[in-house]
Short mmCIF file of C-alpha atoms in Angstrom, two decimals:
data_model
loop_
_atom_site.label_atom_id
_atom_site.label_comp_id
_atom_site.label_asym_id
_atom_site.label_seq_id
_atom_site.Cartn_x
_atom_site.Cartn_y
_atom_site.Cartn_z
CA LEU R 1 8.33 11.56 -9.51
CA VAL R 2 11.57 9.99 -10.61
CA GLY R 3 14.54 10.88 -8.42
CA SER R 4 12.60 13.80 -6.97
CA GLU R 5 12.55 15.40 -3.51
CA MET R 6 9.39 17.33 -4.32
CA CYS R 7 6.68 18.02 -1.77
CA ILE R 8 3.16 17.27 -2.98
CA ARG R 9 0.58 18.65 -0.57
CA ASP R 10 -2.57 20.53 0.24
CA SER R 11 -5.45 18.85 -1.49
CA CYS R 12 -3.78 17.37 -4.55
CA ASN R 13 -6.28 14.98 -6.12
CA PHE R 14 -5.37 11.98 -8.27
CA PHE R 15 -8.74 10.95 -9.66
CA SER R 16 -9.62 8.20 -12.19
CA ASN R 17 -6.15 7.90 -13.72
CA ARG R 18 -5.11 4.72 -15.57
CA SER R 19 -1.82 3.00 -16.29
CA VAL R 20 -2.13 0.54 -19.15
CA GLY R 21 -0.10 -2.03 -21.03
CA GLY R 22 1.26 -3.95 -18.03
CA THR R 23 2.39 -0.86 -16.18
CA SER R 24 2.07 0.12 -12.52
CA GLY R 25 1.16 3.17 -10.47
CA GLY R 26 -2.26 4.25 -11.71
CA GLY R 27 -2.35 7.56 -9.83
CA LEU R 28 1.30 8.32 -9.09
CA PHE R 29 4.70 6.64 -9.49
CA CYS R 30 7.46 7.54 -7.04
CA GLY R 31 10.80 5.96 -7.97
CA SER R 32 14.53 6.10 -8.68
CA ASN R 33 15.75 7.24 -5.26
CA GLY R 34 12.99 9.82 -4.91
CA ASN R 35 12.39 11.13 -1.39
CA ALA R 36 9.15 13.01 -1.95
CA ALA R 37 6.82 14.16 0.81
CA ILE R 38 3.19 13.42 -0.09
CA ALA R 39 0.73 15.17 2.21
CA GLN R 40 -3.03 15.75 2.34
CA CYS R 41 -3.65 14.10 -1.01
CA LEU R 42 -6.60 12.10 -2.30
CA PHE R 43 -6.07 9.06 -4.57
CA ASP R 44 -9.54 8.11 -5.77
CA GLY R 45 -10.61 5.60 -8.43
CA ASN R 46 -7.20 5.08 -10.04
CA MET R 47 -6.32 1.81 -11.78
CA ALA R 48 -3.12 -0.01 -12.73
CA THR R 49 -2.79 -3.12 -14.88
CA SER R 50 0.06 -4.49 -12.74
CA ASN R 51 0.87 -3.11 -9.23
CA GLY R 52 -0.13 -0.08 -7.17
CA GLY R 53 -3.56 1.10 -8.29
CA GLY R 54 -3.31 4.45 -6.49
CA LEU R 55 0.40 4.83 -5.78
CA LEU R 56 3.52 2.86 -6.76
CA ILE R 57 6.67 3.36 -4.68
CA GLU R 58 9.65 1.61 -6.29
CA ASN R 59 13.28 2.12 -5.25
CA ALA R 60 12.35 5.31 -3.38
CA SER R 61 11.87 6.49 0.21
CA PRO R 62 8.96 8.93 0.40
CA THR R 63 6.91 9.98 3.41
CA VAL R 64 3.12 9.93 2.97
CA PHE R 65 0.86 11.55 5.54
CA ASP R 66 -2.74 12.70 6.01
CA SER R 67 -3.70 11.14 2.67
CA ILE R 68 -6.63 9.03 1.50
CA PHE R 69 -6.52 6.03 -0.85
CA LEU R 70 -10.09 5.36 -1.93
CA ASN R 71 -11.52 2.87 -4.47
CA ASN R 72 -8.26 2.24 -6.35
CA SER R 73 -7.65 -1.09 -8.09
CA THR R 74 -5.00 -3.22 -9.76
CA GLU R 75 -4.49 -6.69 -11.18
CA ASN R 76 -1.56 -8.09 -9.18
CA HIS R 77 -0.48 -6.48 -5.89
CA GLY R 78 -1.45 -3.44 -3.84
CA GLY R 79 -4.85 -2.12 -4.84
CA GLY R 80 -4.26 1.17 -3.02
CA VAL R 81 -0.46 1.26 -2.73
CA PHE R 82 2.42 -1.00 -3.73
CA VAL R 83 5.88 -0.62 -2.16
CA GLY R 84 8.78 -2.62 -3.58
CA GLY R 85 12.29 -2.40 -4.87
CA SER R 86 15.79 -3.76 -5.22
CA ILE R 87 17.63 -1.10 -3.17
CA ALA R 88 17.50 -0.15 0.52
CA MET R 89 14.31 1.84 1.19
CA THR R 90 12.59 3.52 4.14
CA VAL R 91 8.94 4.49 3.63
CA ALA R 92 6.50 6.00 6.12
CA PHE R 93 2.72 6.38 6.14
CA GLN R 94 1.17 8.52 8.89
CA ARG R 95 -2.54 9.19 9.50
CA CYS R 96 -3.61 7.70 6.16
CA THR R 97 -6.88 6.04 5.17
CA PHE R 98 -7.06 3.03 2.85
CA GLN R 99 -10.69 2.33 1.99
CA GLY R 100 -12.51 0.35 -0.69
CA ASN R 101 -9.39 -0.56 -2.66
CA THR R 102 -9.38 -3.84 -4.60
CA VAL R 103 -6.84 -6.24 -6.10
CA ASN R 104 -7.19 -9.41 -8.12
CA VAL R 105 -4.30 -11.19 -6.37
CA GLN R 106 -2.88 -9.94 -3.03
CA GLY R 107 -2.96 -6.84 -0.84
CA GLY R 108 -6.23 -4.98 -1.32
CA GLY R 109 -5.11 -1.89 0.61
CA MET R 110 -1.33 -2.22 0.28
CA GLY R 111 1.36 -4.65 -0.86
CA VAL R 112 4.95 -4.51 0.45
CA HIS R 113 7.41 -6.79 -1.38
CA GLY R 114 11.21 -6.85 -1.33
CA TRP R 115 12.90 -8.07 -4.48
CA ALA R 116 16.60 -8.46 -3.72
CA SER R 117 16.90 -9.02 0.06
CA GLN R 118 17.81 -5.35 0.48
CA PRO R 119 16.42 -3.66 3.61
CA LEU R 120 12.90 -2.40 2.97
CA ASN R 121 11.51 -0.70 6.09
CA VAL R 122 7.93 0.55 6.15
CA THR R 123 6.19 2.22 9.09
CA ILE R 124 2.45 2.81 9.25
CA GLY R 125 1.03 4.89 12.08
CA GLY R 126 -2.36 6.21 13.13
CA SER R 127 -4.01 4.90 9.97
CA GLN R 128 -7.13 2.98 8.93
CA PHE R 129 -7.64 0.05 6.54
CA THR R 130 -11.37 -0.30 5.91
CA SER R 131 -13.38 -2.42 3.43
CA ASN R 132 -10.46 -3.30 1.16
CA THR R 133 -10.71 -6.56 -0.81
CA ALA R 134 -8.40 -9.11 -2.40
CA GLN R 135 -9.70 -11.77 -4.75
CA VAL R 136 -7.03 -14.17 -3.39
CA ASP R 137 -5.08 -13.24 -0.21
CA ALA R 138 -4.56 -10.31 2.19
CA GLY R 139 -7.62 -8.11 2.12
CA ALA R 140 -5.85 -5.14 3.73
CA LEU R 141 -2.06 -5.64 3.68
CA ASP R 142 0.32 -8.14 2.06
CA VAL R 143 3.90 -8.27 3.46
CA ARG R 144 6.48 -10.65 2.00
CA ASN R 145 10.07 -11.47 1.03
CA PRO R 146 13.38 -11.43 2.94
CA GLY R 147 14.64 -8.02 4.00
CA VAL R 148 11.15 -6.58 4.43
CA SER R 149 10.23 -5.13 7.83
CA VAL R 150 6.86 -3.46 8.48
CA THR R 151 6.02 -1.75 11.78
CA ILE R 152 2.41 -0.72 12.39
CA ASN R 153 1.39 1.52 15.29
CA GLY R 154 -2.09 2.55 16.41
CA THR R 155 -3.84 1.44 13.24
CA THR R 156 -7.24 -0.23 12.73
CA PHE R 157 -8.24 -2.94 10.25
CA VAL R 158 -12.01 -3.11 9.76
CA ASP R 159 -14.20 -5.16 7.38
CA ASN R 160 -11.43 -6.13 4.96
CA ARG R 161 -12.01 -9.29 2.88
CA ALA R 162 -9.92 -11.89 1.05
CA GLY R 163 -10.59 -15.03 -0.96
CA LEU R 164 -13.56 -13.66 -2.89
CA THR R 165 -12.93 -15.79 -5.99
CA ALA R 166 -10.21 -18.19 -4.82
CA PRO R 167 -11.36 -20.99 -2.51
CA GLY R 168 -8.93 -21.16 0.40
CA GLY R 169 -7.93 -17.50 0.18
CA GLN R 170 -6.19 -16.36 3.34
CA ALA R 171 -5.83 -13.34 5.62
CA GLY R 172 -8.81 -11.03 5.69
CA ALA R 173 -6.57 -8.33 7.17
CA ILE R 174 -2.79 -9.00 6.97
CA MET R 175 -0.65 -11.68 5.34
CA ASN R 176 3.00 -11.94 6.47
CA LEU R 177 5.17 -14.44 4.53
CA GLU R 178 8.59 -15.45 3.23
CA GLN R 179 10.87 -14.31 6.07
CA SER R 180 9.47 -10.80 6.23
CA VAL R 181 9.12 -9.15 9.66
CA LEU R 182 5.87 -7.65 10.97
CA ASN R 183 5.60 -5.63 14.20
CA LEU R 184 2.16 -4.59 15.52
CA ASN R 185 1.63 -2.12 18.36
CA ARG R 186 -1.79 -1.00 19.68
CA CYS R 187 -3.68 -2.09 16.57
CA GLY R 188 -7.35 -3.11 16.29
CA PHE R 189 -8.89 -5.80 14.08
CA PHE R 190 -12.67 -5.93 13.59
CA GLY R 191 -14.86 -7.84 11.14
CA ASN R 192 -12.15 -8.94 8.70
CA THR R 193 -13.09 -12.10 6.76
CA THR R 194 -11.89 -14.74 4.32
#
């Protein structure tokens, strides 16, 4: 979805898709100022060779709600979802489930990285991060770089794991680094490990 304001909804399934050759966004790529609404979708078993196994959001401001990111994987960042860009962005996730996603580096469930100190605001509400894994850091969620602000409301983080292959891996649930801002309200953390 490049530069699109399309609404994707009602049981759209992105199943076992692959991006290859160093590319990102195994299931879906949302970019170039796109403001799509993604609702009631399933991203299951997708794979990317770079970032965003299930969904890549780059230089776009979509809203994602009532969707499931299940068993997606990628090499670098954001096994389920990766959000990043070099322009101002506002992205929202409401009532979403991130479960069983994996990454070889950081952010098993989701990675949020700013690239040019532009405002990147992400809100996550009423969601669940369960049994996501990162081989290095941030089993559930990796947040980093100046200009990035993530606000999480009423969300649970359960049984996420980091540091599976890297001794000293950090943050079973959330890693917050490099002048990024993280706000947590009424969230629960249970059984996350490194």
